[in-house]
Amino acid sequence: MKLIRFGDQGNEQPGVLKDGKRLDTSEFGEDFDQHFYGTDGPARLAQWLEAHESACPIVSDEARLGAPIASPSKIICIGLNYAAHARESGLDIPTTPIIFAKATSAICGPYDDVIIPKNSTKTDWEVELAIVIGKKASYVSEENALDHVAGYVLHNDVSERAFQLEHGGQWVKGKSCDTFAPLGPWVATKDEIKDPNDLRLWLKINGEMLQDSTTADFVFNTQHLVSYLSQYMSLLPGDIISTGTPSGVGLGFDPPRYLKPGDVMELGIDGLGVSKQTAVAYKG
Ligand code: ZN
């Protein structure tokens, strides 16, 4: 199943994408939030659809898509999880996962504009596979980790490199600006993704392919990341774990390439669709 949310910012409604059609499932009565994921929502919704699909209103293709997850309790990101990206960043391949937080207020829809923040000089792109937690995960083994995963979503882990690396302190400052987390177009439930550790992912800037890799190159795979994080915190239903970006980010070029207003980012992952954002200047 492909879960979507559509409508104006802050007023999104839940739906599913089926056979190329967007179906409004608001009659089901639940948004795609912590409660939904924590109570076997995807399975209950699939069952509900068997009886109600034909009565679901069709949503116009013109309608805005929002992030397909409502109010996750947290976004945890993984740094340097591809060897070639660690090299282009001038850093060693990590021996344990590097983790950092991203503010949930950064979340936006898959086709929304990305705002280059005030005082930014180094806004950069990062295509990533993001894991969506289903069942609460606390001290889970690698062997059982996927039982706690509900699905997967495409994420652009937009980053301001000066805020991240030159302003002191932790990376979270360079990762959390408004619109720095375009998610979607949909959450694919895990039955749709045969192997999360073997998916092509790519990103183009103004039509030029700059990132083109596969999650088969992960330093730490999906199961390991869920298990590892769960030793340090409870992962709650609907939480998002972004698994790191492959090489080809702006920081890695010589000279570096950063976003300017009007630049278009287009990115995709096998089975998770394509998203597209235009960079715009901050307007105070
Ligand atoms: Zn990242």
PDB file of C-alpha atoms and ligand atoms in Angstrom:
ATOM      1  CA  MET A   1       0.000   0.000   0.000  1.00  0.00           C
ATOM      2  CA  LYS A   2       1.120   3.539  -0.763  1.00  0.00           C
ATOM      3  CA  LEU A   3       0.017   6.054   1.874  1.00  0.00           C
ATOM      4  CA  ILE A   4      -0.293   9.720   0.925  1.00  0.00           C
ATOM      5  CA  ARG A   5      -1.520  12.918   2.563  1.00  0.00           C
ATOM      6  CA  PHE A   6      -3.008  15.650   0.425  1.00  0.00           C
ATOM      7  CA  GLY A   7      -4.336  19.172   0.828  1.00  0.00           C
ATOM      8  CA  ASP A   8      -3.116  22.522   2.062  1.00  0.00           C
ATOM      9  CA  GLN A   9      -0.211  22.819   4.469  1.00  0.00           C
ATOM     10  CA  GLY A  10      -1.394  22.005   7.986  1.00  0.00           C
ATOM     11  CA  ASN A  11      -4.724  20.685   6.769  1.00  0.00           C
ATOM     12  CA  GLU A  12      -3.682  17.495   4.985  1.00  0.00           C
ATOM     13  CA  GLN A  13      -6.069  14.564   4.627  1.00  0.00           C
ATOM     14  CA  PRO A  14      -5.081  10.897   4.432  1.00  0.00           C
ATOM     15  CA  GLY A  15      -5.309   8.840   1.297  1.00  0.00           C
ATOM     16  CA  VAL A  16      -3.800   6.013  -0.688  1.00  0.00           C
ATOM     17  CA  LEU A  17      -2.308   5.830  -4.147  1.00  0.00           C
ATOM     18  CA  LYS A  18      -3.701   2.854  -6.025  1.00  0.00           C
ATOM     19  CA  ASP A  19      -3.368   1.982  -9.716  1.00  0.00           C
ATOM     20  CA  GLY A  20      -2.222   5.528 -10.390  1.00  0.00           C
ATOM     21  CA  LYS A  21      -5.267   7.045  -8.656  1.00  0.00           C
ATOM     22  CA  ARG A  22      -5.234   9.076  -5.467  1.00  0.00           C
ATOM     23  CA  LEU A  23      -8.037   7.921  -3.176  1.00  0.00           C
ATOM     24  CA  ASP A  24      -9.308   9.971  -0.234  1.00  0.00           C
ATOM     25  CA  THR A  25      -9.517   7.710   2.836  1.00  0.00           C
ATOM     26  CA  SER A  26     -10.602  10.341   5.351  1.00  0.00           C
ATOM     27  CA  GLU A  27     -13.803   8.306   5.963  1.00  0.00           C
ATOM     28  CA  PHE A  28     -11.554   5.715   7.621  1.00  0.00           C
ATOM     29  CA  GLY A  29     -11.251   8.359  10.330  1.00  0.00           C
ATOM     30  CA  GLU A  30      -7.527   8.311  11.043  1.00  0.00           C
ATOM     31  CA  ASP A  31      -4.559  10.355   9.955  1.00  0.00           C
ATOM     32  CA  PHE A  32      -1.212   8.582   9.449  1.00  0.00           C
ATOM     33  CA  ASP A  33       0.243   9.382  12.853  1.00  0.00           C
ATOM     34  CA  GLN A  34       1.671   7.627  15.899  1.00  0.00           C
ATOM     35  CA  HIS A  35      -1.702   6.180  16.886  1.00  0.00           C
ATOM     36  CA  PHE A  36      -2.303   4.827  13.379  1.00  0.00           C
ATOM     37  CA  TYR A  37       1.078   3.111  13.129  1.00  0.00           C
ATOM     38  CA  GLY A  38       0.964   1.928  16.747  1.00  0.00           C
ATOM     39  CA  THR A  39      -2.340   0.120  16.273  1.00  0.00           C
ATOM     40  CA  ASP A  40      -1.588  -1.837  13.113  1.00  0.00           C
ATOM     41  CA  GLY A  41      -3.068   0.980  11.051  1.00  0.00           C
ATOM     42  CA  PRO A  42      -1.754  -0.153   7.660  1.00  0.00           C
ATOM     43  CA  ALA A  43      -3.328  -3.605   8.059  1.00  0.00           C
ATOM     44  CA  ARG A  44      -6.606  -2.145   9.351  1.00  0.00           C
ATOM     45  CA  LEU A  45      -6.732   0.379   6.520  1.00  0.00           C
ATOM     46  CA  ALA A  46      -6.065  -2.325   3.925  1.00  0.00           C
ATOM     47  CA  GLN A  47      -8.966  -4.317   5.318  1.00  0.00           C
ATOM     48  CA  TRP A  48     -11.246  -1.268   5.412  1.00  0.00           C
ATOM     49  CA  LEU A  49     -10.372  -0.526   1.779  1.00  0.00           C
ATOM     50  CA  GLU A  50     -11.580  -3.952   0.694  1.00  0.00           C
ATOM     51  CA  ALA A  51     -15.120  -2.883   1.597  1.00  0.00           C
ATOM     52  CA  HIS A  52     -14.910   0.871   0.988  1.00  0.00           C
ATOM     53  CA  GLU A  53     -12.494   1.483  -1.861  1.00  0.00           C
ATOM     54  CA  SER A  54     -15.144   2.092  -4.492  1.00  0.00           C
ATOM     55  CA  ALA A  55     -16.765   4.762  -2.303  1.00  0.00           C
ATOM     56  CA  CYS A  56     -13.520   6.692  -1.706  1.00  0.00           C
ATOM     57  CA  PRO A  57     -13.520  10.054  -3.488  1.00  0.00           C
ATOM     58  CA  ILE A  58     -10.808  10.447  -6.111  1.00  0.00           C
ATOM     59  CA  VAL A  59      -8.385  13.253  -5.343  1.00  0.00           C
ATOM     60  CA  SER A  60      -7.326  15.532  -8.182  1.00  0.00           C
ATOM     61  CA  ASP A  61      -3.774  15.128  -9.449  1.00  0.00           C
ATOM     62  CA  GLU A  62      -3.525  18.904  -9.018  1.00  0.00           C
ATOM     63  CA  ALA A  63      -3.965  18.688  -5.234  1.00  0.00           C
ATOM     64  CA  ARG A  64      -0.855  19.412  -3.204  1.00  0.00           C
ATOM     65  CA  LEU A  65       0.780  16.416  -1.537  1.00  0.00           C
ATOM     66  CA  GLY A  66       1.947  16.916   2.029  1.00  0.00           C
ATOM     67  CA  ALA A  67       4.435  14.789   3.907  1.00  0.00           C
ATOM     68  CA  PRO A  68       2.823  11.328   4.100  1.00  0.00           C
ATOM     69  CA  ILE A  69       3.397  11.008   7.876  1.00  0.00           C
ATOM     70  CA  ALA A  70       1.605  13.195  10.426  1.00  0.00           C
ATOM     71  CA  SER A  71       3.526  14.582  13.417  1.00  0.00           C
ATOM     72  CA  PRO A  72       6.220  11.942  14.008  1.00  0.00           C
ATOM     73  CA  SER A  73       7.729  12.123  17.506  1.00  0.00           C
ATOM     74  CA  LYS A  74      11.220  12.377  16.015  1.00  0.00           C
ATOM     75  CA  ILE A  75      13.486  12.220  13.019  1.00  0.00           C
ATOM     76  CA  ILE A  76      16.848  10.573  13.619  1.00  0.00           C
ATOM     77  CA  CYS A  77      19.400  10.713  10.828  1.00  0.00           C
ATOM     78  CA  ILE A  78      22.486   8.658  10.154  1.00  0.00           C
ATOM     79  CA  GLY A  79      25.698  10.362   9.057  1.00  0.00           C
ATOM     80  CA  LEU A  80      28.328   9.003   6.679  1.00  0.00           C
ATOM     81  CA  ASN A  81      26.559   5.717   5.993  1.00  0.00           C
ATOM     82  CA  TYR A  82      28.079   5.319   2.503  1.00  0.00           C
ATOM     83  CA  ALA A  83      31.840   4.925   2.198  1.00  0.00           C
ATOM     84  CA  ALA A  84      32.184   7.185  -0.863  1.00  0.00           C
ATOM     85  CA  HIS A  85      30.246   9.991   0.881  1.00  0.00           C
ATOM     86  CA  ALA A  86      32.497   9.733   3.965  1.00  0.00           C
ATOM     87  CA  ARG A  87      35.493  10.118   1.617  1.00  0.00           C
ATOM     88  CA  GLU A  88      34.054  13.159  -0.206  1.00  0.00           C
ATOM     89  CA  SER A  89      33.338  14.740   3.191  1.00  0.00           C
ATOM     90  CA  GLY A  90      36.996  14.224   4.128  1.00  0.00           C
ATOM     91  CA  LEU A  91      35.993  11.980   7.046  1.00  0.00           C
ATOM     92  CA  ASP A  92      36.731   8.375   8.036  1.00  0.00           C
ATOM     93  CA  ILE A  93      34.229   5.581   7.437  1.00  0.00           C
ATOM     94  CA  PRO A  94      32.519   5.246  10.826  1.00  0.00           C
ATOM     95  CA  THR A  95      32.943   2.106  12.918  1.00  0.00           C
ATOM     96  CA  THR A  96      29.620   2.699  14.703  1.00  0.00           C
ATOM     97  CA  PRO A  97      26.645   4.625  13.269  1.00  0.00           C
ATOM     98  CA  ILE A  98      26.899   8.415  13.543  1.00  0.00           C
ATOM     99  CA  ILE A  99      23.515   9.683  14.652  1.00  0.00           C
ATOM    100  CA  PHE A 100      22.009  13.135  14.810  1.00  0.00           C
ATOM    101  CA  ALA A 101      18.570  14.647  15.215  1.00  0.00           C
ATOM    102  CA  LYS A 102      16.551  16.694  12.755  1.00  0.00           C
ATOM    103  CA  ALA A 103      13.718  18.891  14.056  1.00  0.00           C
ATOM    104  CA  THR A 104      10.282  17.663  12.974  1.00  0.00           C
ATOM    105  CA  SER A 105       9.344  21.285  12.183  1.00  0.00           C
ATOM    106  CA  ALA A 106      11.581  20.891   9.103  1.00  0.00           C
ATOM    107  CA  ILE A 107       9.086  18.493   7.493  1.00  0.00           C
ATOM    108  CA  CYS A 108       7.397  19.578   4.272  1.00  0.00           C
ATOM    109  CA  GLY A 109       5.700  18.032   1.268  1.00  0.00           C
ATOM    110  CA  PRO A 110       7.534  16.313  -1.596  1.00  0.00           C
ATOM    111  CA  TYR A 111       6.919  19.099  -4.134  1.00  0.00           C
ATOM    112  CA  ASP A 112       7.037  22.097  -1.787  1.00  0.00           C
ATOM    113  CA  ASP A 113       9.655  24.811  -2.217  1.00  0.00           C
ATOM    114  CA  VAL A 114      12.795  24.471  -0.096  1.00  0.00           C
ATOM    115  CA  ILE A 115      13.665  27.745   1.586  1.00  0.00           C
ATOM    116  CA  ILE A 116      17.347  28.687   1.600  1.00  0.00           C
ATOM    117  CA  PRO A 117      17.511  29.961   5.187  1.00  0.00           C
ATOM    118  CA  LYS A 118      18.438  33.432   6.364  1.00  0.00           C
ATOM    119  CA  ASN A 119      22.241  33.896   6.394  1.00  0.00           C
ATOM    120  CA  SER A 120      22.791  30.677   4.447  1.00  0.00           C
ATOM    121  CA  THR A 121      25.711  30.345   2.079  1.00  0.00           C
ATOM    122  CA  LYS A 122      25.941  26.548   1.822  1.00  0.00           C
ATOM    123  CA  THR A 123      22.544  24.883   1.403  1.00  0.00           C
ATOM    124  CA  ASP A 124      23.030  21.358   0.072  1.00  0.00           C
ATOM    125  CA  TRP A 125      21.037  18.272  -0.960  1.00  0.00           C
ATOM    126  CA  GLU A 126      21.012  14.650   0.252  1.00  0.00           C
ATOM    127  CA  VAL A 127      18.786  11.925  -1.217  1.00  0.00           C
ATOM    128  CA  GLU A 128      18.043   9.311   1.460  1.00  0.00           C
ATOM    129  CA  LEU A 129      16.019   6.213   2.186  1.00  0.00           C
ATOM    130  CA  ALA A 130      14.003   6.844   5.351  1.00  0.00           C
ATOM    131  CA  ILE A 131      12.592   4.074   7.530  1.00  0.00           C
ATOM    132  CA  VAL A 132       9.133   4.506   9.110  1.00  0.00           C
ATOM    133  CA  ILE A 133       8.723   2.735  12.448  1.00  0.00           C
ATOM    134  CA  GLY A 134       5.623   0.596  12.961  1.00  0.00           C
ATOM    135  CA  LYS A 135       5.793  -1.170  16.313  1.00  0.00           C
ATOM    136  CA  LYS A 136       7.624   0.535  19.226  1.00  0.00           C
ATOM    137  CA  ALA A 137      11.274  -0.555  19.235  1.00  0.00           C
ATOM    138  CA  SER A 138      13.238  -0.718  22.489  1.00  0.00           C
ATOM    139  CA  TYR A 139      16.293  -2.989  22.772  1.00  0.00           C
ATOM    140  CA  VAL A 140      15.416  -4.999  19.676  1.00  0.00           C
ATOM    141  CA  SER A 141      17.834  -7.412  18.064  1.00  0.00           C
ATOM    142  CA  GLU A 142      18.967  -7.062  14.490  1.00  0.00           C
ATOM    143  CA  GLU A 143      17.152 -10.309  13.783  1.00  0.00           C
ATOM    144  CA  ASN A 144      13.804  -8.860  14.925  1.00  0.00           C
ATOM    145  CA  ALA A 145      14.392  -5.280  13.781  1.00  0.00           C
ATOM    146  CA  LEU A 146      12.287  -5.408  10.611  1.00  0.00           C
ATOM    147  CA  ASP A 147       9.250  -6.507  12.676  1.00  0.00           C
ATOM    148  CA  HIS A 148       9.304  -2.939  13.998  1.00  0.00           C
ATOM    149  CA  VAL A 149       9.343  -1.289  10.578  1.00  0.00           C
ATOM    150  CA  ALA A 150       6.078  -0.185   8.922  1.00  0.00           C
ATOM    151  CA  GLY A 151       7.508   1.026   5.644  1.00  0.00           C
ATOM    152  CA  TYR A 152       9.806   3.371   3.799  1.00  0.00           C
ATOM    153  CA  VAL A 153       9.741   6.895   2.390  1.00  0.00           C
ATOM    154  CA  LEU A 154      11.899   9.098   0.184  1.00  0.00           C
ATOM    155  CA  HIS A 155      13.620  11.934   2.071  1.00  0.00           C
ATOM    156  CA  ASN A 156      15.761  14.876   0.999  1.00  0.00           C
ATOM    157  CA  ASP A 157      17.951  15.554   4.060  1.00  0.00           C
ATOM    158  CA  VAL A 158      18.556  19.185   3.085  1.00  0.00           C
ATOM    159  CA  SER A 159      21.585  20.537   4.947  1.00  0.00           C
ATOM    160  CA  GLU A 160      23.241  23.904   5.509  1.00  0.00           C
ATOM    161  CA  ARG A 161      26.949  23.036   5.649  1.00  0.00           C
ATOM    162  CA  ALA A 162      28.151  26.214   7.344  1.00  0.00           C
ATOM    163  CA  PHE A 163      25.502  25.840  10.078  1.00  0.00           C
ATOM    164  CA  GLN A 164      26.351  22.124  10.320  1.00  0.00           C
ATOM    165  CA  LEU A 165      30.134  22.200  10.273  1.00  0.00           C
ATOM    166  CA  GLU A 166      31.385  25.741  10.899  1.00  0.00           C
ATOM    167  CA  HIS A 167      29.078  27.196  13.545  1.00  0.00           C
ATOM    168  CA  GLY A 168      30.258  24.915  16.380  1.00  0.00           C
ATOM    169  CA  GLY A 169      28.298  22.331  18.325  1.00  0.00           C
ATOM    170  CA  GLN A 170      26.187  19.594  16.831  1.00  0.00           C
ATOM    171  CA  TRP A 171      25.013  18.900  13.280  1.00  0.00           C
ATOM    172  CA  VAL A 172      21.347  19.405  14.218  1.00  0.00           C
ATOM    173  CA  LYS A 173      21.631  23.169  13.520  1.00  0.00           C
ATOM    174  CA  GLY A 174      22.451  22.568   9.880  1.00  0.00           C
ATOM    175  CA  LYS A 175      19.684  20.014   9.399  1.00  0.00           C
ATOM    176  CA  SER A 176      16.609  21.519  11.006  1.00  0.00           C
ATOM    177  CA  CYS A 177      15.692  24.717   9.129  1.00  0.00           C
ATOM    178  CA  ASP A 178      12.091  24.994   7.934  1.00  0.00           C
ATOM    179  CA  THR A 179      11.484  22.898   4.760  1.00  0.00           C
ATOM    180  CA  PHE A 180      14.744  20.939   5.221  1.00  0.00           C
ATOM    181  CA  ALA A 181      12.859  17.621   5.312  1.00  0.00           C
ATOM    182  CA  PRO A 182      10.794  17.067   2.161  1.00  0.00           C
ATOM    183  CA  LEU A 183       9.162  13.634   2.650  1.00  0.00           C
ATOM    184  CA  GLY A 184       7.277  11.529   0.143  1.00  0.00           C
ATOM    185  CA  PRO A 185       5.439  11.396  -2.233  1.00  0.00           C
ATOM    186  CA  TRP A 186       4.271   8.288  -0.335  1.00  0.00           C
ATOM    187  CA  VAL A 187       5.072   5.838   2.428  1.00  0.00           C
ATOM    188  CA  ALA A 188       5.346   2.379   0.894  1.00  0.00           C
ATOM    189  CA  THR A 189       4.367  -0.286   3.388  1.00  0.00           C
ATOM    190  CA  LYS A 190       7.172  -2.771   3.797  1.00  0.00           C
ATOM    191  CA  ASP A 191       5.443  -5.542   1.813  1.00  0.00           C
ATOM    192  CA  GLU A 192       6.095  -3.360  -1.289  1.00  0.00           C
ATOM    193  CA  ILE A 193       9.850  -3.176  -0.755  1.00  0.00           C
ATOM    194  CA  LYS A 194      11.546  -6.520  -1.227  1.00  0.00           C
ATOM    195  CA  ASP A 195      14.909  -5.502   0.192  1.00  0.00           C
ATOM    196  CA  PRO A 196      15.528  -2.028   1.644  1.00  0.00           C
ATOM    197  CA  ASN A 197      19.243  -2.779   1.468  1.00  0.00           C
ATOM    198  CA  ASP A 198      19.179  -3.056  -2.326  1.00  0.00           C
ATOM    199  CA  LEU A 199      17.452   0.027  -3.764  1.00  0.00           C
ATOM    200  CA  ARG A 200      18.742   2.478  -6.346  1.00  0.00           C
ATOM    201  CA  LEU A 201      18.584   6.103  -5.227  1.00  0.00           C
ATOM    202  CA  TRP A 202      19.449   9.208  -7.215  1.00  0.00           C
ATOM    203  CA  LEU A 203      19.227  12.991  -7.243  1.00  0.00           C
ATOM    204  CA  LYS A 204      19.450  15.557 -10.032  1.00  0.00           C
ATOM    205  CA  ILE A 205      20.081  19.292  -9.807  1.00  0.00           C
ATOM    206  CA  ASN A 206      18.554  21.208 -12.726  1.00  0.00           C
ATOM    207  CA  GLY A 207      18.404  17.927 -14.655  1.00  0.00           C
ATOM    208  CA  GLU A 208      22.016  16.947 -14.019  1.00  0.00           C
ATOM    209  CA  MET A 209      22.488  13.602 -12.248  1.00  0.00           C
ATOM    210  CA  LEU A 210      24.709  14.219  -9.228  1.00  0.00           C
ATOM    211  CA  GLN A 211      23.864  11.345  -6.887  1.00  0.00           C
ATOM    212  CA  ASP A 212      23.315   7.858  -8.285  1.00  0.00           C
ATOM    213  CA  SER A 213      23.906   4.956  -5.969  1.00  0.00           C
ATOM    214  CA  THR A 214      22.331   2.009  -4.215  1.00  0.00           C
ATOM    215  CA  THR A 215      21.507   1.199  -0.618  1.00  0.00           C
ATOM    216  CA  ALA A 216      23.501  -1.999  -1.192  1.00  0.00           C
ATOM    217  CA  ASP A 217      26.462   0.280  -0.399  1.00  0.00           C
ATOM    218  CA  PHE A 218      25.247   1.053   3.142  1.00  0.00           C
ATOM    219  CA  VAL A 219      27.964   0.889   5.793  1.00  0.00           C
ATOM    220  CA  PHE A 220      25.214  -0.098   8.308  1.00  0.00           C
ATOM    221  CA  ASN A 221      22.059  -1.683   6.911  1.00  0.00           C
ATOM    222  CA  THR A 222      18.412  -1.112   7.813  1.00  0.00           C
ATOM    223  CA  GLN A 223      18.206  -3.872  10.432  1.00  0.00           C
ATOM    224  CA  HIS A 224      21.409  -2.776  12.096  1.00  0.00           C
ATOM    225  CA  LEU A 225      20.303   0.862  12.329  1.00  0.00           C
ATOM    226  CA  VAL A 226      16.919   0.060  13.912  1.00  0.00           C
ATOM    227  CA  SER A 227      18.510  -2.316  16.407  1.00  0.00           C
ATOM    228  CA  TYR A 228      21.389   0.060  17.191  1.00  0.00           C
ATOM    229  CA  LEU A 229      19.193   3.125  17.787  1.00  0.00           C
ATOM    230  CA  SER A 230      16.804   1.100  19.939  1.00  0.00           C
ATOM    231  CA  GLN A 231      19.630   0.458  22.420  1.00  0.00           C
ATOM    232  CA  TYR A 232      19.677   4.195  23.158  1.00  0.00           C
ATOM    233  CA  MET A 233      16.066   5.370  22.758  1.00  0.00           C
ATOM    234  CA  SER A 234      12.577   4.047  22.151  1.00  0.00           C
ATOM    235  CA  LEU A 235      11.614   4.326  18.528  1.00  0.00           C
ATOM    236  CA  LEU A 236       7.910   5.119  18.467  1.00  0.00           C
ATOM    237  CA  PRO A 237       5.344   4.284  15.781  1.00  0.00           C
ATOM    238  CA  GLY A 238       5.609   6.814  12.956  1.00  0.00           C
ATOM    239  CA  ASP A 239       9.170   7.832  13.847  1.00  0.00           C
ATOM    240  CA  ILE A 240      11.512   8.389  10.924  1.00  0.00           C
ATOM    241  CA  ILE A 241      15.077   7.145  10.609  1.00  0.00           C
ATOM    242  CA  SER A 242      16.911   8.630   7.645  1.00  0.00           C
ATOM    243  CA  THR A 243      19.669   6.269   6.631  1.00  0.00           C
ATOM    244  CA  GLY A 244      22.303   8.608   5.204  1.00  0.00           C
ATOM    245  CA  THR A 245      23.196   9.880   1.767  1.00  0.00           C
ATOM    246  CA  PRO A 246      25.504   8.536  -0.949  1.00  0.00           C
ATOM    247  CA  SER A 247      28.229  10.594  -2.608  1.00  0.00           C
ATOM    248  CA  GLY A 248      27.480  13.493  -4.933  1.00  0.00           C
ATOM    249  CA  VAL A 249      26.407  16.209  -2.492  1.00  0.00           C
ATOM    250  CA  GLY A 250      27.431  19.813  -3.165  1.00  0.00           C
ATOM    251  CA  LEU A 251      30.011  19.746  -0.382  1.00  0.00           C
ATOM    252  CA  GLY A 252      31.932  17.031  -2.206  1.00  0.00           C
ATOM    253  CA  PHE A 253      32.646  19.044  -5.374  1.00  0.00           C
ATOM    254  CA  ASP A 254      35.793  21.090  -5.956  1.00  0.00           C
ATOM    255  CA  PRO A 255      34.856  23.853  -5.759  1.00  0.00           C
ATOM    256  CA  PRO A 256      31.722  23.006  -3.714  1.00  0.00           C
ATOM    257  CA  ARG A 257      28.308  23.589  -5.333  1.00  0.00           C
ATOM    258  CA  TYR A 258      25.462  24.925  -3.262  1.00  0.00           C
ATOM    259  CA  LEU A 259      21.831  25.753  -3.966  1.00  0.00           C
ATOM    260  CA  LYS A 260      20.760  29.133  -5.252  1.00  0.00           C
ATOM    261  CA  PRO A 261      17.212  30.408  -5.715  1.00  0.00           C
ATOM    262  CA  GLY A 262      15.574  28.759  -8.714  1.00  0.00           C
ATOM    263  CA  ASP A 263      17.612  25.550  -8.579  1.00  0.00           C
ATOM    264  CA  VAL A 264      15.469  22.433  -8.927  1.00  0.00           C
ATOM    265  CA  MET A 265      16.189  19.240  -6.983  1.00  0.00           C
ATOM    266  CA  GLU A 266      14.644  16.049  -8.290  1.00  0.00           C
ATOM    267  CA  LEU A 267      15.200  12.772  -6.456  1.00  0.00           C
ATOM    268  CA  GLY A 268      13.948   9.229  -6.367  1.00  0.00           C
ATOM    269  CA  ILE A 269      14.277   5.731  -4.942  1.00  0.00           C
ATOM    270  CA  ASP A 270      13.068   2.434  -6.420  1.00  0.00           C
ATOM    271  CA  GLY A 271       9.485   1.852  -5.258  1.00  0.00           C
ATOM    272  CA  LEU A 272       9.241   5.153  -3.388  1.00  0.00           C
ATOM    273  CA  GLY A 273       8.550   7.541  -6.232  1.00  0.00           C
ATOM    274  CA  VAL A 274      10.106  10.823  -7.214  1.00  0.00           C
ATOM    275  CA  SER A 275       9.998  14.178  -5.454  1.00  0.00           C
ATOM    276  CA  LYS A 276      10.929  17.604  -6.729  1.00  0.00           C
ATOM    277  CA  GLN A 277      11.652  20.837  -4.903  1.00  0.00           C
ATOM    278  CA  THR A 278      12.651  24.293  -6.064  1.00  0.00           C
ATOM    279  CA  ALA A 279      15.057  26.278  -3.891  1.00  0.00           C
ATOM    280  CA  VAL A 280      13.765  29.745  -2.999  1.00  0.00           C
ATOM    281  CA  ALA A 281      15.244  32.651  -1.073  1.00  0.00           C
ATOM    282  CA  TYR A 282      14.181  33.267   2.534  1.00  0.00           C
ATOM    283  CA  LYS A 283      11.753  36.147   2.807  1.00  0.00           C
ATOM    284  CA  GLY A 284      11.759  37.671   6.260  1.00  0.00           C
TER     285      GLY A 284
HETATM  286 ZN    ZN B   1      21.805  12.967   5.622  1.00  0.00          ZN
END
